[in-house]
Amino acid sequence: GIQVEQSPPDLILQEGANSTLRCNFSDSVNNLQWFHQNPWGQLINLFYIPSGTKQNGRLSATTVATERYSLLYISSSQTTDSGVYFCAAMTNFGNEKLTFGTGTRLTIIP
Amino acid sequence: NAGVTQTPKFRILKIGQSMTLQCAQDMNHNYMYWYRQDPGMGLKLIYYSVGAGITDKGEVPNGYNVSRSTTEDFPLRLELAAPSQTSVYFCASSTRAREGAFFGQGTRLTVV
């Protein structure tokens, strides 16, 4: 099946800093999503982005499908951005399994 | 509009017991998923369904069963609980595979 790798595994930043999280995937995808898991364990869908660029406030994401990677940008970080960020992907090849990466744990220090 | 609702939120089982984790969505989504998340790890797919009456195995289906008799409900059954099934279980749904998924709050299960 598809392999989804995320980097870095951990990131500690001062409040106000910017960050870039990366997601590499091993096959062509028709579905790529970014999620935020807050410290209470709740999973929130941030972006559905199989290709191109999207922005939502301080967050934006870009997927370059031909090169098999996606980036999540967080600008002017706030303490509420802390948590684990997951990307999840689904291949073009028939099955409908959404496979998650192992995540990036982001800690924003006041 | 409640979204995806999972019950119970917490449960402690003894080894060998059985239980059903409930998942219901009120968004008329065709696609539903069950994942487990072990401490400090990502999410692993247990089973998924693309519509009522249709289910398929994910990465880690052993020890679990599912059914999908209605669009709204997708229960996960654990038979003969084992300590290795201690985890947080998440249910998710989406309109079709090629859109964003919505997650329930999770069920924290401990098998002792």
mmCIF file of C-alpha atoms in Angstrom:
data_model
loop_
_atom_site.group_PDB
_atom_site.id
_atom_site.type_symbol
_atom_site.label_atom_id
_atom_site.label_comp_id
_atom_site.label_asym_id
_atom_site.label_seq_id
_atom_site.Cartn_x
_atom_site.Cartn_y
_atom_site.Cartn_z
ATOM 1 C CA GLY A 1 0.000 0.000 0.000
ATOM 2 C CA ILE A 2 0.887 3.658 -0.103
ATOM 3 C CA GLN A 3 3.575 4.900 2.314
ATOM 4 C CA VAL A 4 3.096 8.304 3.932
ATOM 5 C CA GLU A 5 6.042 9.912 5.717
ATOM 6 C CA GLN A 6 6.051 13.168 7.633
ATOM 7 C CA SER A 7 8.865 15.420 8.773
ATOM 8 C CA PRO A 8 10.038 16.635 11.142
ATOM 9 C CA PRO A 9 8.652 14.291 13.826
ATOM 10 C CA ASP A 10 8.875 17.035 16.450
ATOM 11 C CA LEU A 11 9.005 20.815 16.252
ATOM 12 C CA ILE A 12 9.284 23.316 19.115
ATOM 13 C CA LEU A 13 8.809 26.985 18.275
ATOM 14 C CA GLN A 14 8.356 30.308 19.985
ATOM 15 C CA GLU A 15 4.983 31.975 19.664
ATOM 16 C CA GLY A 16 4.934 34.159 16.539
ATOM 17 C CA ALA A 17 7.302 31.982 14.516
ATOM 18 C CA ASN A 18 6.479 30.419 11.159
ATOM 19 C CA SER A 19 6.735 26.707 10.376
ATOM 20 C CA THR A 20 6.670 24.301 7.447
ATOM 21 C CA LEU A 21 5.580 20.684 7.822
ATOM 22 C CA ARG A 22 6.251 18.170 5.065
ATOM 23 C CA CYS A 23 4.394 15.064 3.888
ATOM 24 C CA ASN A 24 5.892 12.664 1.327
ATOM 25 C CA PHE A 25 3.844 9.911 -0.256
ATOM 26 C CA SER A 26 4.979 6.938 -2.313
ATOM 27 C CA ASP A 27 2.264 6.698 -4.987
ATOM 28 C CA SER A 28 0.038 8.929 -7.102
ATOM 29 C CA VAL A 29 -2.843 10.207 -5.007
ATOM 30 C CA ASN A 30 -6.381 11.409 -5.670
ATOM 31 C CA ASN A 31 -6.957 12.436 -2.063
ATOM 32 C CA LEU A 32 -4.573 14.226 0.307
ATOM 33 C CA GLN A 33 -5.753 15.711 3.594
ATOM 34 C CA TRP A 34 -4.171 17.543 6.534
ATOM 35 C CA PHE A 35 -5.523 17.139 10.079
ATOM 36 C CA HIS A 36 -4.757 18.745 13.432
ATOM 37 C CA GLN A 37 -5.069 16.639 16.574
ATOM 38 C CA ASN A 38 -5.345 18.973 19.552
ATOM 39 C CA PRO A 39 -3.988 18.135 23.025
ATOM 40 C CA TRP A 40 -7.407 16.700 23.960
ATOM 41 C CA GLY A 41 -7.200 14.181 21.121
ATOM 42 C CA GLN A 42 -9.786 15.714 18.799
ATOM 43 C CA LEU A 43 -9.021 15.419 15.061
ATOM 44 C CA ILE A 44 -9.928 18.407 12.903
ATOM 45 C CA ASN A 45 -9.786 18.427 9.116
ATOM 46 C CA LEU A 46 -7.664 21.375 7.963
ATOM 47 C CA PHE A 47 -7.393 20.901 4.206
ATOM 48 C CA TYR A 48 -8.493 18.567 1.465
ATOM 49 C CA ILE A 49 -5.742 19.221 -1.094
ATOM 50 C CA PRO A 50 -4.846 16.518 -3.659
ATOM 51 C CA SER A 51 -3.105 19.204 -5.743
ATOM 52 C CA GLY A 52 -2.520 22.948 -5.810
ATOM 53 C CA THR A 53 -2.562 25.485 -2.993
ATOM 54 C CA LYS A 54 -5.191 26.483 -0.437
ATOM 55 C CA GLN A 55 -5.189 29.040 2.346
ATOM 56 C CA ASN A 56 -7.300 29.382 5.475
ATOM 57 C CA GLY A 57 -6.267 32.277 7.710
ATOM 58 C CA ARG A 58 -2.753 31.692 9.050
ATOM 59 C CA LEU A 59 -2.617 28.205 7.568
ATOM 60 C CA SER A 60 -1.924 27.267 3.980
ATOM 61 C CA ALA A 61 -1.108 24.043 2.177
ATOM 62 C CA THR A 62 0.482 23.125 -1.125
ATOM 63 C CA THR A 63 0.524 19.720 -2.799
ATOM 64 C CA VAL A 64 2.840 18.980 -5.725
ATOM 65 C CA ALA A 65 1.277 15.745 -6.887
ATOM 66 C CA THR A 66 3.832 15.073 -9.643
ATOM 67 C CA GLU A 67 6.658 15.158 -7.078
ATOM 68 C CA ARG A 68 4.626 13.314 -4.417
ATOM 69 C CA TYR A 69 4.785 15.751 -1.532
ATOM 70 C CA SER A 70 2.637 18.222 0.342
ATOM 71 C CA LEU A 71 3.566 21.105 2.642
ATOM 72 C CA LEU A 72 1.598 22.702 5.460
ATOM 73 C CA TYR A 73 2.582 26.260 6.386
ATOM 74 C CA ILE A 74 1.689 27.844 9.713
ATOM 75 C CA SER A 75 2.416 31.541 10.050
ATOM 76 C CA SER A 76 2.557 33.645 13.232
ATOM 77 C CA SER A 77 2.168 30.539 15.440
ATOM 78 C CA GLN A 78 -0.089 30.680 18.500
ATOM 79 C CA THR A 79 -0.132 28.360 21.510
ATOM 80 C CA THR A 80 -3.452 26.979 20.279
ATOM 81 C CA ASP A 81 -1.616 25.624 17.216
ATOM 82 C CA SER A 82 0.107 23.048 19.453
ATOM 83 C CA GLY A 83 -0.735 19.422 18.846
ATOM 84 C CA VAL A 84 -0.009 16.781 16.252
ATOM 85 C CA TYR A 85 -0.417 17.408 12.535
ATOM 86 C CA PHE A 86 -1.220 14.437 10.328
ATOM 87 C CA CYS A 87 -1.402 14.097 6.606
ATOM 88 C CA ALA A 88 -3.435 11.286 5.055
ATOM 89 C CA ALA A 89 -3.467 10.055 1.472
ATOM 90 C CA MET A 90 -5.409 7.773 -0.825
ATOM 91 C CA THR A 91 -4.007 6.332 -4.041
ATOM 92 C CA ASN A 92 -5.480 6.442 -7.524
ATOM 93 C CA PHE A 93 -5.411 2.672 -7.731
ATOM 94 C CA GLY A 94 -8.885 1.385 -6.892
ATOM 95 C CA ASN A 95 -9.246 0.989 -3.132
ATOM 96 C CA GLU A 96 -10.675 3.670 -0.897
ATOM 97 C CA LYS A 97 -8.277 3.360 2.052
ATOM 98 C CA LEU A 98 -7.165 6.653 3.607
ATOM 99 C CA THR A 99 -3.643 6.068 4.986
ATOM 100 C CA PHE A 100 -2.186 8.316 7.686
ATOM 101 C CA GLY A 101 1.400 9.400 8.254
ATOM 102 C CA THR A 102 2.989 9.206 11.720
ATOM 103 C CA GLY A 103 2.530 12.913 12.328
ATOM 104 C CA THR A 104 4.507 16.006 13.344
ATOM 105 C CA ARG A 105 4.200 17.058 16.990
ATOM 106 C CA LEU A 106 4.224 20.858 17.173
ATOM 107 C CA THR A 107 4.772 22.635 20.480
ATOM 108 C CA ILE A 108 4.394 26.427 20.592
ATOM 109 C CA ILE A 109 6.047 28.083 23.578
ATOM 110 C CA PRO A 110 4.577 31.385 24.841
ATOM 111 C CA ASN B 1 -26.321 18.592 13.211
ATOM 112 C CA ALA B 2 -24.236 16.422 15.556
ATOM 113 C CA GLY B 3 -21.646 15.244 12.969
ATOM 114 C CA VAL B 4 -19.978 11.943 13.918
ATOM 115 C CA THR B 5 -20.974 10.567 17.337
ATOM 116 C CA GLN B 6 -19.099 7.759 19.067
ATOM 117 C CA THR B 7 -20.173 5.907 22.194
ATOM 118 C CA PRO B 8 -18.930 5.136 24.747
ATOM 119 C CA LYS B 9 -16.129 7.674 25.348
ATOM 120 C CA PHE B 10 -14.280 5.401 27.775
ATOM 121 C CA ARG B 11 -14.433 1.676 28.531
ATOM 122 C CA ILE B 12 -12.441 -0.865 30.516
ATOM 123 C CA LEU B 13 -12.759 -4.482 29.414
ATOM 124 C CA LYS B 14 -11.416 -7.672 30.897
ATOM 125 C CA ILE B 15 -9.462 -10.067 28.698
ATOM 126 C CA GLY B 16 -11.853 -12.275 26.745
ATOM 127 C CA GLN B 17 -14.869 -9.974 27.024
ATOM 128 C CA SER B 18 -16.654 -8.605 23.966
ATOM 129 C CA MET B 19 -18.124 -5.205 23.204
ATOM 130 C CA THR B 20 -19.458 -3.026 20.421
ATOM 131 C CA LEU B 21 -18.228 0.492 19.755
ATOM 132 C CA GLN B 22 -20.988 2.593 18.273
ATOM 133 C CA CYS B 23 -20.572 5.196 15.526
ATOM 134 C CA ALA B 24 -23.345 7.271 13.999
ATOM 135 C CA GLN B 25 -23.279 10.186 11.564
ATOM 136 C CA ASP B 26 -26.102 12.476 10.541
ATOM 137 C CA MET B 27 -24.496 14.025 7.450
ATOM 138 C CA ASN B 28 -25.731 11.368 4.983
ATOM 139 C CA HIS B 29 -22.136 10.366 4.230
ATOM 140 C CA ASN B 30 -21.564 7.208 2.221
ATOM 141 C CA TYR B 31 -17.995 6.560 3.364
ATOM 142 C CA MET B 32 -17.224 5.546 6.946
ATOM 143 C CA TYR B 33 -13.974 4.411 8.582
ATOM 144 C CA TRP B 34 -12.701 2.898 11.821
ATOM 145 C CA TYR B 35 -9.147 3.698 12.962
ATOM 146 C CA ARG B 36 -7.153 2.876 16.048
ATOM 147 C CA GLN B 37 -4.448 5.117 17.495
ATOM 148 C CA ASP B 38 -1.887 3.659 19.863
ATOM 149 C CA PRO B 39 -0.034 6.047 22.217
ATOM 150 C CA GLY B 40 2.296 8.399 20.350
ATOM 151 C CA MET B 41 1.479 6.824 17.002
ATOM 152 C CA GLY B 42 -0.510 7.618 13.878
ATOM 153 C CA LEU B 43 -3.860 6.171 12.893
ATOM 154 C CA LYS B 44 -4.199 2.672 11.499
ATOM 155 C CA LEU B 45 -7.240 1.702 9.447
ATOM 156 C CA ILE B 46 -9.229 -1.233 10.829
ATOM 157 C CA TYR B 47 -12.266 -1.423 8.508
ATOM 158 C CA TYR B 48 -14.051 0.877 6.124
ATOM 159 C CA SER B 49 -17.344 1.039 4.245
ATOM 160 C CA VAL B 50 -18.323 2.769 1.017
ATOM 161 C CA GLY B 51 -22.060 2.402 1.593
ATOM 162 C CA ALA B 52 -24.767 0.433 3.363
ATOM 163 C CA GLY B 53 -24.135 -3.307 3.036
ATOM 164 C CA ILE B 54 -20.532 -2.878 1.852
ATOM 165 C CA THR B 55 -17.497 -3.230 4.121
ATOM 166 C CA ASP B 56 -13.816 -4.000 3.580
ATOM 167 C CA LYS B 57 -10.713 -4.658 5.639
ATOM 168 C CA GLY B 58 -8.068 -2.077 6.381
ATOM 169 C CA GLU B 59 -4.507 -2.568 7.648
ATOM 170 C CA VAL B 60 -5.301 -4.137 11.039
ATOM 171 C CA PRO B 61 -8.672 -5.993 10.904
ATOM 172 C CA ASN B 62 -7.803 -9.036 13.033
ATOM 173 C CA GLY B 63 -9.891 -9.284 16.195
ATOM 174 C CA TYR B 64 -12.595 -6.923 14.907
ATOM 175 C CA ASN B 65 -15.819 -7.123 12.921
ATOM 176 C CA VAL B 66 -18.079 -4.492 11.402
ATOM 177 C CA SER B 67 -21.494 -4.194 9.817
ATOM 178 C CA ARG B 68 -23.201 -1.424 7.856
ATOM 179 C CA SER B 69 -26.928 -2.027 7.713
ATOM 180 C CA THR B 70 -27.804 1.682 7.400
ATOM 181 C CA THR B 71 -26.076 4.758 5.967
ATOM 182 C CA GLU B 72 -25.972 6.361 9.428
ATOM 183 C CA ASP B 73 -24.458 3.615 11.602
ATOM 184 C CA PHE B 74 -21.161 1.740 11.466
ATOM 185 C CA PRO B 75 -20.597 -0.301 14.672
ATOM 186 C CA LEU B 76 -17.257 -1.974 15.438
ATOM 187 C CA ARG B 77 -17.372 -5.279 17.301
ATOM 188 C CA LEU B 78 -14.503 -6.606 19.432
ATOM 189 C CA GLU B 79 -14.660 -10.314 20.141
ATOM 190 C CA LEU B 80 -12.452 -11.859 22.852
ATOM 191 C CA ALA B 81 -10.711 -8.638 23.883
ATOM 192 C CA ALA B 82 -6.910 -8.775 24.259
ATOM 193 C CA PRO B 83 -4.456 -6.317 25.886
ATOM 194 C CA SER B 84 -3.098 -5.523 22.381
ATOM 195 C CA GLN B 85 -6.476 -3.908 21.609
ATOM 196 C CA THR B 86 -5.914 -1.231 24.231
ATOM 197 C CA SER B 87 -6.056 1.925 22.144
ATOM 198 C CA VAL B 88 -8.100 4.961 21.183
ATOM 199 C CA TYR B 89 -10.628 4.183 18.462
ATOM 200 C CA PHE B 90 -11.796 6.807 16.018
ATOM 201 C CA CYS B 91 -14.705 6.676 13.600
ATOM 202 C CA ALA B 92 -14.761 8.980 10.552
ATOM 203 C CA SER B 93 -17.079 9.710 7.658
ATOM 204 C CA SER B 94 -16.998 11.577 4.348
ATOM 205 C CA THR B 95 -19.350 12.279 1.470
ATOM 206 C CA ARG B 96 -17.242 10.188 -0.890
ATOM 207 C CA ALA B 97 -13.642 9.101 -0.838
ATOM 208 C CA ARG B 98 -12.399 12.186 -2.627
ATOM 209 C CA GLU B 99 -13.379 14.787 -0.022
ATOM 210 C CA GLY B 100 -12.353 15.655 3.520
ATOM 211 C CA ALA B 101 -13.208 13.288 6.367
ATOM 212 C CA PHE B 102 -14.883 14.221 9.671
ATOM 213 C CA PHE B 103 -13.899 12.427 12.874
ATOM 214 C CA GLY B 104 -15.758 11.491 16.026
ATOM 215 C CA GLN B 105 -14.379 12.288 19.489
ATOM 216 C CA GLY B 106 -12.892 8.849 19.953
ATOM 217 C CA THR B 107 -13.379 5.927 22.357
ATOM 218 C CA ARG B 108 -10.579 5.179 24.805
ATOM 219 C CA LEU B 109 -10.526 1.416 25.418
ATOM 220 C CA THR B 110 -8.391 -0.353 28.014
ATOM 221 C CA VAL B 111 -8.209 -4.159 28.154
ATOM 222 C CA VAL B 112 -6.927 -5.554 31.445
#
